[in-house]
Amino acid sequence: MSRFVLVTPDVNFDGRLRQAVAGGLQGGVQTFFTSVLPADPHELFAQLDQEFPEVLILGPEVPVDDALRLSTVLAVGFPELSVVLVNEPDPSFILQAMRAGIRDILSPASDPAQIRVLLERACQSFASRHRSQDPKQPGAPGTPKGLVIGVFSPKGGVGKTTIATNIAIGLGKIAPMSVVIVDLDLQFGDVASGLYLNPQHTVTDAVSPAAAQDSLVLKAFLTVHPGSIYALCAPPSPVEADEIAPEQISRLLEQLAEEFQYVVVDTAPGLPEIGLAAMERCTDVVWVSGMDIPSVRGLRSGLDVLRQLNILPETRHVVLNMADTKAGLTVQDVESTIGAPVDVNIPRSRAIALSTNRGIPVLQETVKDPATKGLRQLVDRFNPAWRAQAQRKLHRRVVVQ
């Protein structure tokens, strides 16, 4: 099986790539020693020895413009395929490549070990997208395929957007270019500033009739972030928020869940109509509370209301943010008040405050801080491996009982 297909006239790079694959990856390599790319990808795939590959590597000496053009076509016709471009990773070029559907960029000087790591990541990305395309898997056409993770808090000022942006960045490392974050705090959303973005398009464009009818149009309105994720930011004017209906938000999240493995939703404080519409589409809800009495009581009241409305998603994650042992409350106090266990404890952190002001989430960089451990634990809760392990533990507990 030719799991990897390489197009390049560079014999030396072909040797390094084959050495990387032989060093621990399953599957073979088929190489086309040419710098000429076909206009129609079917011409390329018709020459393959065996079945459709997982990773297409456009190697050294392949014209960049031709590579971007082919990748754009592949992103539409073969969205599960991981396309890797061998080129110098210039920051200004990375965004252009990602918009064209390139999944990763590899330096021409990479050694076999570096190539192997990138190919492993490309294969993981292929596997996650391939599962979402399989009609035998949960999430057949017309039903959500990806997780929709809503981040909620009845009270503002508890770091909800910081949590949401770090979840998205963390998931982007698990599933590159298969994550989108949506800012549904439509009047005063901060996702754009939290990710240091200046988007050309916003939620207003994404709920337009053209986007609602065609997911390709919708994806054109997404903003690419260097953390291998997409973002859909709130409109620049609060006036535009009044023109967006809850039904449009429901449709938007449904579309995104069919296109992405993870949809992270940052919401406005409280329980506005837009937020309730989003919650009904969520597979998971992250409840964020500060370690103060107003936040904890607000969370308890919010949970009580949602129980009465019977719209609480089954999978819940309670996050105690900015936790401080000197605040006069304990984790046990919080749990007894809200009537639910605290799943993740994120201590108060100077590093997080600094990252928020810089617009660079702490999980985007290698930051040694106690708070990053809690954030990684939260991200891991959405990793398929963690969820499978949690389900096995739950099953064993039920059997024992």
Tab-separated table of C-alpha atoms in Angstrom:
chain	number	residue	atom	x	y	z
A	1	MET	CA	0.000	0.000	0.000
A	2	SER	CA	1.407	3.402	-1.003
A	3	ARG	CA	0.382	5.358	2.044
A	4	PHE	CA	2.605	8.265	1.018
A	5	VAL	CA	2.923	9.819	-2.446
A	6	LEU	CA	5.846	12.136	-3.182
A	7	VAL	CA	6.177	14.420	-6.193
A	8	THR	CA	9.689	15.811	-6.701
A	9	PRO	CA	12.704	15.500	-9.011
A	10	ASP	CA	14.958	15.600	-5.912
A	11	VAL	CA	16.419	12.090	-5.427
A	12	ASN	CA	18.148	13.087	-2.186
A	13	PHE	CA	14.896	14.190	-0.524
A	14	ASP	CA	13.208	11.005	-1.713
A	15	GLY	CA	15.875	8.999	0.095
A	16	ARG	CA	15.431	10.916	3.354
A	17	LEU	CA	11.652	10.518	3.192
A	18	ARG	CA	11.927	6.762	2.606
A	19	GLN	CA	14.350	6.535	5.527
A	20	ALA	CA	11.815	8.398	7.704
A	21	VAL	CA	9.000	6.030	6.743
A	22	ALA	CA	11.189	2.964	7.304
A	23	GLY	CA	12.041	4.313	10.760
A	24	GLY	CA	8.637	3.566	12.261
A	25	LEU	CA	5.738	4.337	9.912
A	26	GLN	CA	3.523	1.745	8.285
A	27	GLY	CA	2.893	1.761	4.533
A	28	GLY	CA	5.008	2.474	1.490
A	29	VAL	CA	6.097	5.434	-0.613
A	30	GLN	CA	5.424	5.991	-4.305
A	31	THR	CA	7.487	8.749	-5.895
A	32	PHE	CA	6.913	10.631	-9.146
A	33	PHE	CA	10.258	12.094	-10.141
A	34	THR	CA	8.964	15.248	-11.793
A	35	SER	CA	8.373	18.904	-10.996
A	36	VAL	CA	5.264	19.088	-13.183
A	37	LEU	CA	1.897	18.863	-11.420
A	38	PRO	CA	-1.260	17.955	-13.366
A	39	ALA	CA	-4.151	20.410	-13.552
A	40	ASP	CA	-6.551	17.582	-12.696
A	41	PRO	CA	-5.617	15.534	-9.581
A	42	HIS	CA	-7.316	12.474	-11.096
A	43	GLU	CA	-4.441	12.334	-13.598
A	44	LEU	CA	-2.029	11.919	-10.707
A	45	PHE	CA	-4.083	9.370	-8.785
A	46	ALA	CA	-4.686	7.290	-11.934
A	47	GLN	CA	-0.963	6.516	-11.974
A	48	LEU	CA	-0.877	5.112	-8.444
A	49	ASP	CA	0.143	1.505	-7.936
A	50	GLN	CA	-2.570	0.843	-5.377
A	51	GLU	CA	-5.337	2.599	-3.450
A	52	PHE	CA	-5.797	6.257	-2.573
A	53	PRO	CA	-2.958	7.626	-0.361
A	54	GLU	CA	-3.204	9.305	3.019
A	55	VAL	CA	-0.471	11.915	2.524
A	56	LEU	CA	0.637	13.740	-0.628
A	57	ILE	CA	4.046	15.399	-0.326
A	58	LEU	CA	4.831	18.129	-2.851
A	59	GLY	CA	8.599	18.094	-2.605
A	60	PRO	CA	11.555	20.324	-3.492
A	61	GLU	CA	11.648	21.947	-6.944
A	62	VAL	CA	7.877	21.694	-7.403
A	63	PRO	CA	6.684	25.218	-8.379
A	64	VAL	CA	4.979	26.791	-5.379
A	65	ASP	CA	2.183	28.396	-7.397
A	66	ASP	CA	1.339	25.043	-8.983
A	67	ALA	CA	1.411	23.372	-5.560
A	68	LEU	CA	-1.016	25.914	-4.088
A	69	ARG	CA	-3.343	25.585	-7.068
A	70	LEU	CA	-3.426	21.783	-6.845
A	71	SER	CA	-3.923	21.891	-3.074
A	72	THR	CA	-6.911	24.204	-3.457
A	73	VAL	CA	-8.527	21.734	-5.858
A	74	LEU	CA	-7.748	18.799	-3.552
A	75	ALA	CA	-9.206	20.590	-0.510
A	76	VAL	CA	-12.582	20.628	-2.269
A	77	GLY	CA	-12.565	17.249	-4.028
A	78	PHE	CA	-10.502	15.180	-1.566
A	79	PRO	CA	-10.818	16.942	1.825
A	80	GLU	CA	-9.579	13.914	3.791
A	81	LEU	CA	-6.163	13.910	2.039
A	82	SER	CA	-3.264	15.504	3.947
A	83	VAL	CA	-1.160	17.665	1.612
A	84	VAL	CA	2.356	18.532	2.799
A	85	LEU	CA	4.430	21.158	0.998
A	86	VAL	CA	8.227	21.116	1.181
A	87	ASN	CA	9.214	24.753	1.328
A	88	GLU	CA	10.926	27.199	3.647
A	89	PRO	CA	8.366	27.961	6.434
A	90	ASP	CA	8.211	31.730	6.034
A	91	PRO	CA	5.502	33.151	8.367
A	92	SER	CA	3.919	35.283	5.652
A	93	PHE	CA	3.715	32.256	3.344
A	94	ILE	CA	2.285	29.868	5.963
A	95	LEU	CA	-1.090	31.627	6.055
A	96	GLN	CA	-1.311	31.632	2.259
A	97	ALA	CA	-0.521	27.907	2.188
A	98	MET	CA	-3.070	27.083	4.886
A	99	ARG	CA	-5.775	28.976	3.012
A	100	ALA	CA	-4.981	26.820	-0.023
A	101	GLY	CA	-5.532	23.651	2.002
A	102	ILE	CA	-1.901	22.757	2.742
A	103	ARG	CA	-1.938	20.779	5.995
A	104	ASP	CA	1.712	21.286	6.912
A	105	ILE	CA	4.962	22.777	5.637
A	106	LEU	CA	8.263	20.933	5.837
A	107	SER	CA	11.687	22.509	5.471
A	108	PRO	CA	13.712	21.071	2.539
A	109	ALA	CA	16.653	20.575	4.925
A	110	SER	CA	14.679	18.394	7.373
A	111	ASP	CA	16.364	15.195	8.504
A	112	PRO	CA	14.558	11.810	8.544
A	113	ALA	CA	13.554	12.145	12.206
A	114	GLN	CA	11.907	15.529	11.592
A	115	ILE	CA	10.193	14.197	8.470
A	116	ARG	CA	8.849	11.195	10.392
A	117	VAL	CA	7.285	13.386	13.105
A	118	LEU	CA	5.521	15.538	10.522
A	119	LEU	CA	4.280	12.507	8.567
A	120	GLU	CA	2.883	10.963	11.754
A	121	ARG	CA	0.951	14.168	12.375
A	122	ALA	CA	-0.306	14.209	8.781
A	123	CYS	CA	-1.511	10.616	9.106
A	124	GLN	CA	-3.372	11.428	12.327
A	125	SER	CA	-5.030	14.352	10.580
A	126	PHE	CA	-6.039	12.088	7.673
A	127	ALA	CA	-7.475	9.490	10.066
A	128	SER	CA	-9.638	12.019	11.909
A	129	ARG	CA	-11.034	13.488	8.690
A	130	HIS	CA	-11.502	10.055	7.103
A	131	ARG	CA	-13.623	8.895	10.049
A	132	SER	CA	-15.822	11.969	9.726
A	133	GLN	CA	-16.319	11.190	6.014
A	134	ASP	CA	-17.264	7.530	6.630
A	135	PRO	CA	-21.064	7.062	6.450
A	136	LYS	CA	-20.771	3.974	8.651
A	137	GLN	CA	-19.452	6.089	11.492
A	138	PRO	CA	-21.695	8.105	13.839
A	139	GLY	CA	-22.479	11.341	12.088
A	140	ALA	CA	-23.896	10.363	8.722
A	141	PRO	CA	-24.682	13.112	6.195
A	142	GLY	CA	-27.122	15.595	7.655
A	143	THR	CA	-26.026	14.980	11.253
A	144	PRO	CA	-23.130	16.579	13.150
A	145	LYS	CA	-19.861	14.660	12.838
A	146	GLY	CA	-17.576	16.734	15.039
A	147	LEU	CA	-17.693	17.649	18.694
A	148	VAL	CA	-19.338	20.996	19.393
A	149	ILE	CA	-17.761	22.296	22.591
A	150	GLY	CA	-19.565	25.252	24.146
A	151	VAL	CA	-17.815	27.370	26.768
A	152	PHE	CA	-20.367	28.997	29.085
A	153	SER	CA	-20.549	31.030	32.262
A	154	PRO	CA	-23.560	32.815	33.788
A	155	LYS	CA	-21.190	35.564	34.983
A	156	GLY	CA	-18.638	37.579	33.052
A	157	GLY	CA	-15.040	38.193	34.036
A	158	VAL	CA	-14.156	34.565	34.804
A	159	GLY	CA	-11.764	34.022	31.879
A	160	LYS	CA	-14.207	32.261	29.586
A	161	THR	CA	-12.639	33.496	26.335
A	162	THR	CA	-9.165	32.613	27.589
A	163	ILE	CA	-10.377	29.080	28.269
A	164	ALA	CA	-12.067	28.834	24.856
A	165	THR	CA	-9.061	30.064	22.868
A	166	ASN	CA	-6.692	27.718	24.692
A	167	ILE	CA	-9.013	24.766	24.093
A	168	ALA	CA	-9.017	25.573	20.378
A	169	ILE	CA	-5.226	25.978	20.213
A	170	GLY	CA	-4.692	22.778	22.195
A	171	LEU	CA	-7.039	20.821	19.932
A	172	GLY	CA	-5.259	22.287	16.910
A	173	LYS	CA	-2.187	20.310	17.970
A	174	ILE	CA	-4.255	17.119	18.146
A	175	ALA	CA	-6.116	17.700	14.872
A	176	PRO	CA	-4.387	20.412	12.779
A	177	MET	CA	-6.744	22.404	10.533
A	178	SER	CA	-9.706	20.395	11.831
A	179	VAL	CA	-10.653	22.909	14.534
A	180	VAL	CA	-12.712	26.101	14.332
A	181	ILE	CA	-13.507	28.511	17.151
A	182	VAL	CA	-16.687	30.606	16.913
A	183	ASP	CA	-17.234	33.806	18.894
A	184	LEU	CA	-20.917	33.990	19.820
A	185	ASP	CA	-20.491	36.905	22.200
A	186	LEU	CA	-21.832	38.862	19.273
A	187	GLN	CA	-21.862	42.278	20.918
A	188	PHE	CA	-18.568	42.340	22.817
A	189	GLY	CA	-16.660	39.231	21.741
A	190	ASP	CA	-12.915	39.043	22.393
A	191	VAL	CA	-11.830	35.995	20.417
A	192	ALA	CA	-10.218	38.202	17.737
A	193	SER	CA	-8.091	40.035	20.293
A	194	GLY	CA	-7.451	36.824	22.245
A	195	LEU	CA	-5.926	35.310	19.096
A	196	TYR	CA	-4.406	38.550	17.782
A	197	LEU	CA	-6.502	38.443	14.613
A	198	ASN	CA	-7.861	41.164	12.357
A	199	PRO	CA	-10.523	39.203	10.450
A	200	GLN	CA	-11.895	40.296	7.107
A	201	HIS	CA	-15.114	38.338	7.694
A	202	THR	CA	-17.228	37.640	10.786
A	203	VAL	CA	-20.257	35.705	12.006
A	204	THR	CA	-22.453	38.164	10.087
A	205	ASP	CA	-21.029	36.875	6.794
A	206	ALA	CA	-21.165	33.254	7.948
A	207	VAL	CA	-24.944	33.325	8.551
A	208	SER	CA	-25.740	34.945	5.211
A	209	PRO	CA	-28.081	32.999	2.880
A	210	ALA	CA	-25.216	32.094	0.532
A	211	ALA	CA	-23.123	30.629	3.355
A	212	ALA	CA	-26.105	28.828	4.911
A	213	GLN	CA	-26.725	27.026	1.613
A	214	ASP	CA	-23.118	26.185	0.713
A	215	SER	CA	-20.455	25.101	3.207
A	216	LEU	CA	-17.698	26.001	0.740
A	217	VAL	CA	-18.899	29.596	0.836
A	218	LEU	CA	-19.020	29.401	4.634
A	219	LYS	CA	-15.430	28.174	4.854
A	220	ALA	CA	-14.296	31.119	2.737
A	221	PHE	CA	-15.422	33.395	5.593
A	222	LEU	CA	-13.210	31.703	8.182
A	223	THR	CA	-9.955	33.273	9.334
A	224	VAL	CA	-6.829	31.117	9.444
A	225	HIS	CA	-4.759	31.266	12.635
A	226	PRO	CA	-1.055	30.252	12.808
A	227	GLY	CA	-1.973	27.702	15.496
A	228	SER	CA	-3.393	25.409	12.765
A	229	ILE	CA	-6.995	26.368	13.528
A	230	TYR	CA	-9.726	28.483	11.951
A	231	ALA	CA	-11.621	31.289	13.673
A	232	LEU	CA	-14.993	32.909	13.113
A	233	CYS	CA	-15.001	36.146	15.045
A	234	ALA	CA	-17.789	38.372	16.336
A	235	PRO	CA	-18.933	41.339	14.212
A	236	PRO	CA	-17.080	44.626	14.843
A	237	SER	CA	-20.267	46.542	15.690
A	238	PRO	CA	-22.747	45.504	18.427
A	239	VAL	CA	-25.529	46.750	16.114
A	240	GLU	CA	-24.892	43.848	13.734
A	241	ALA	CA	-25.548	41.374	16.545
A	242	ASP	CA	-29.231	42.366	16.670
A	243	GLU	CA	-29.651	41.191	13.069
A	244	ILE	CA	-28.561	37.590	13.819
A	245	ALA	CA	-31.303	35.156	14.829
A	246	PRO	CA	-30.919	32.023	17.007
A	247	GLU	CA	-32.069	29.866	14.081
A	248	GLN	CA	-29.157	31.142	11.998
A	249	ILE	CA	-26.719	30.191	14.748
A	250	SER	CA	-28.187	26.689	14.948
A	251	ARG	CA	-27.692	26.245	11.218
A	252	LEU	CA	-24.150	27.656	11.396
A	253	LEU	CA	-23.044	25.216	14.100
A	254	GLU	CA	-24.661	22.329	12.261
A	255	GLN	CA	-22.685	23.172	9.122
A	256	LEU	CA	-19.401	23.583	10.958
A	257	ALA	CA	-19.859	20.286	12.813
A	258	GLU	CA	-20.163	18.548	9.457
A	259	GLU	CA	-16.894	20.088	8.243
A	260	PHE	CA	-14.646	20.062	11.326
A	261	GLN	CA	-13.632	17.533	13.947
A	262	TYR	CA	-13.917	20.173	16.679
A	263	VAL	CA	-16.100	23.286	16.896
A	264	VAL	CA	-15.279	25.416	19.946
A	265	VAL	CA	-17.947	27.987	20.823
A	266	ASP	CA	-17.237	30.989	23.037
A	267	THR	CA	-20.495	32.486	24.320
A	268	ALA	CA	-21.714	35.669	25.951
A	269	PRO	CA	-22.107	35.718	29.757
A	270	GLY	CA	-25.492	34.649	31.034
A	271	LEU	CA	-28.039	32.644	29.068
A	272	PRO	CA	-29.148	34.790	26.097
A	273	GLU	CA	-31.218	33.318	23.269
A	274	ILE	CA	-28.170	32.929	21.047
A	275	GLY	CA	-26.409	31.044	23.820
A	276	LEU	CA	-29.356	28.718	24.411
A	277	ALA	CA	-29.581	28.000	20.677
A	278	ALA	CA	-25.877	27.142	20.678
A	279	MET	CA	-26.215	24.931	23.733
A	280	GLU	CA	-28.846	22.823	22.022
A	281	ARG	CA	-26.255	22.042	19.311
A	282	CYS	CA	-23.425	21.288	21.756
A	283	THR	CA	-22.138	17.794	22.385
A	284	ASP	CA	-20.043	19.093	25.301
A	285	VAL	CA	-20.401	22.074	27.613
A	286	VAL	CA	-17.531	23.599	29.558
A	287	TRP	CA	-18.827	25.511	32.593
A	288	VAL	CA	-16.370	28.135	33.821
A	289	SER	CA	-16.515	29.614	37.308
A	290	GLY	CA	-14.219	31.863	39.272
A	291	MET	CA	-13.398	31.142	42.890
A	292	ASP	CA	-15.732	33.755	44.311
A	293	ILE	CA	-19.231	33.527	45.743
A	294	PRO	CA	-21.038	35.511	42.966
A	295	SER	CA	-19.531	33.259	40.263
A	296	VAL	CA	-20.318	30.044	42.105
A	297	ARG	CA	-23.874	31.051	42.948
A	298	GLY	CA	-24.418	32.258	39.382
A	299	LEU	CA	-23.291	28.881	38.049
A	300	ARG	CA	-25.605	27.040	40.414
A	301	SER	CA	-28.579	29.202	39.359
A	302	GLY	CA	-27.729	28.753	35.684
A	303	LEU	CA	-27.530	24.981	36.002
A	304	ASP	CA	-30.859	24.916	37.847
A	305	VAL	CA	-32.541	26.896	35.061
A	306	LEU	CA	-31.146	24.655	32.346
A	307	ARG	CA	-32.233	21.521	34.193
A	308	GLN	CA	-35.754	22.927	34.288
A	309	LEU	CA	-35.571	23.685	30.549
A	310	ASN	CA	-34.146	20.204	29.950
A	311	ILE	CA	-31.450	21.402	27.545
A	312	LEU	CA	-28.325	20.424	29.465
A	313	PRO	CA	-25.943	18.512	27.167
A	314	GLU	CA	-25.044	15.083	28.486
A	315	THR	CA	-21.273	15.672	28.597
A	316	ARG	CA	-20.294	18.354	31.100
A	317	HIS	CA	-16.900	19.716	32.168
A	318	VAL	CA	-16.735	22.069	35.164
A	319	VAL	CA	-13.664	24.315	35.234
A	320	LEU	CA	-12.634	26.315	38.283
A	321	ASN	CA	-10.590	29.153	36.819
A	322	MET	CA	-8.237	31.540	38.596
A	323	ALA	CA	-8.333	29.240	41.612
A	324	ASP	CA	-6.666	30.689	44.679
A	325	THR	CA	-6.321	28.948	48.048
A	326	LYS	CA	-6.304	32.364	49.723
A	327	ALA	CA	-9.735	33.310	48.362
A	328	GLY	CA	-11.576	31.931	51.390
A	329	LEU	CA	-13.284	29.120	49.441
A	330	THR	CA	-12.205	25.552	48.816
A	331	VAL	CA	-12.902	23.286	45.865
A	332	GLN	CA	-15.196	21.289	48.138
A	333	ASP	CA	-17.162	24.470	48.911
A	334	VAL	CA	-17.666	25.073	45.194
A	335	GLU	CA	-18.711	21.480	44.515
A	336	SER	CA	-21.240	21.402	47.343
A	337	THR	CA	-22.757	24.698	46.177
A	338	ILE	CA	-23.203	23.820	42.491
A	339	GLY	CA	-24.055	20.174	43.181
A	340	ALA	CA	-21.468	18.854	40.721
A	341	PRO	CA	-17.783	17.891	40.832
A	342	VAL	CA	-15.058	20.233	39.615
A	343	ASP	CA	-13.307	18.468	36.722
A	344	VAL	CA	-10.400	20.829	36.083
A	345	ASN	CA	-8.718	23.282	38.422
A	346	ILE	CA	-6.737	26.123	36.804
A	347	PRO	CA	-4.781	28.213	39.336
A	348	ARG	CA	-4.403	31.961	39.103
A	349	SER	CA	-1.535	32.656	36.738
A	350	ARG	CA	0.546	35.623	35.751
A	351	ALA	CA	1.552	33.799	32.543
A	352	ILE	CA	-2.079	33.543	31.426
A	353	ALA	CA	-2.697	37.222	32.133
A	354	LEU	CA	0.363	38.123	30.067
A	355	SER	CA	-0.638	35.798	27.213
A	356	THR	CA	-4.119	37.292	27.107
A	357	ASN	CA	-2.704	40.790	26.741
A	358	ARG	CA	-0.336	39.595	23.994
A	359	GLY	CA	-3.059	37.734	22.105
A	360	ILE	CA	-1.055	34.497	22.193
A	361	PRO	CA	-2.691	31.670	24.192
A	362	VAL	CA	-0.305	29.934	26.594
A	363	LEU	CA	-0.861	26.582	24.880
A	364	GLN	CA	0.409	28.075	21.629
A	365	GLU	CA	3.869	28.396	23.131
A	366	THR	CA	5.967	26.311	25.510
A	367	VAL	CA	5.153	28.039	28.784
A	368	LYS	CA	6.111	26.462	32.098
A	369	ASP	CA	3.350	27.480	34.463
A	370	PRO	CA	1.001	25.540	36.790
A	371	ALA	CA	-2.012	26.866	34.868
A	372	THR	CA	-0.879	25.238	31.614
A	373	LYS	CA	-1.141	21.823	33.247
A	374	GLY	CA	-4.830	22.436	34.005
A	375	LEU	CA	-5.476	23.696	30.481
A	376	ARG	CA	-3.830	20.629	28.960
A	377	GLN	CA	-5.943	18.408	31.197
A	378	LEU	CA	-9.026	20.184	29.882
A	379	VAL	CA	-7.948	19.758	26.248
A	380	ASP	CA	-7.211	16.074	26.848
A	381	ARG	CA	-10.840	15.539	27.838
A	382	PHE	CA	-11.758	16.030	24.151
A	383	ASN	CA	-9.025	13.750	22.833
A	384	PRO	CA	-10.625	10.563	21.394
A	385	ALA	CA	-8.133	8.416	23.335
A	386	TRP	CA	-9.113	10.031	26.652
A	387	ARG	CA	-12.825	9.771	25.916
A	388	ALA	CA	-12.511	6.089	25.007
A	389	GLN	CA	-10.648	5.418	28.250
A	390	ALA	CA	-13.273	7.327	30.252
A	391	GLN	CA	-16.063	5.306	28.639
A	392	ARG	CA	-14.283	2.046	29.504
A	393	LYS	CA	-13.938	3.136	33.139
A	394	LEU	CA	-17.604	4.095	33.256
A	395	HIS	CA	-18.573	0.726	31.763
A	396	ARG	CA	-16.480	-1.167	34.338
A	397	ARG	CA	-18.062	0.873	37.147
A	398	VAL	CA	-21.556	0.068	35.898
A	399	VAL	CA	-20.717	-3.646	35.618
A	400	VAL	CA	-19.317	-3.732	39.159
A	401	GLN	CA	-22.410	-2.014	40.538
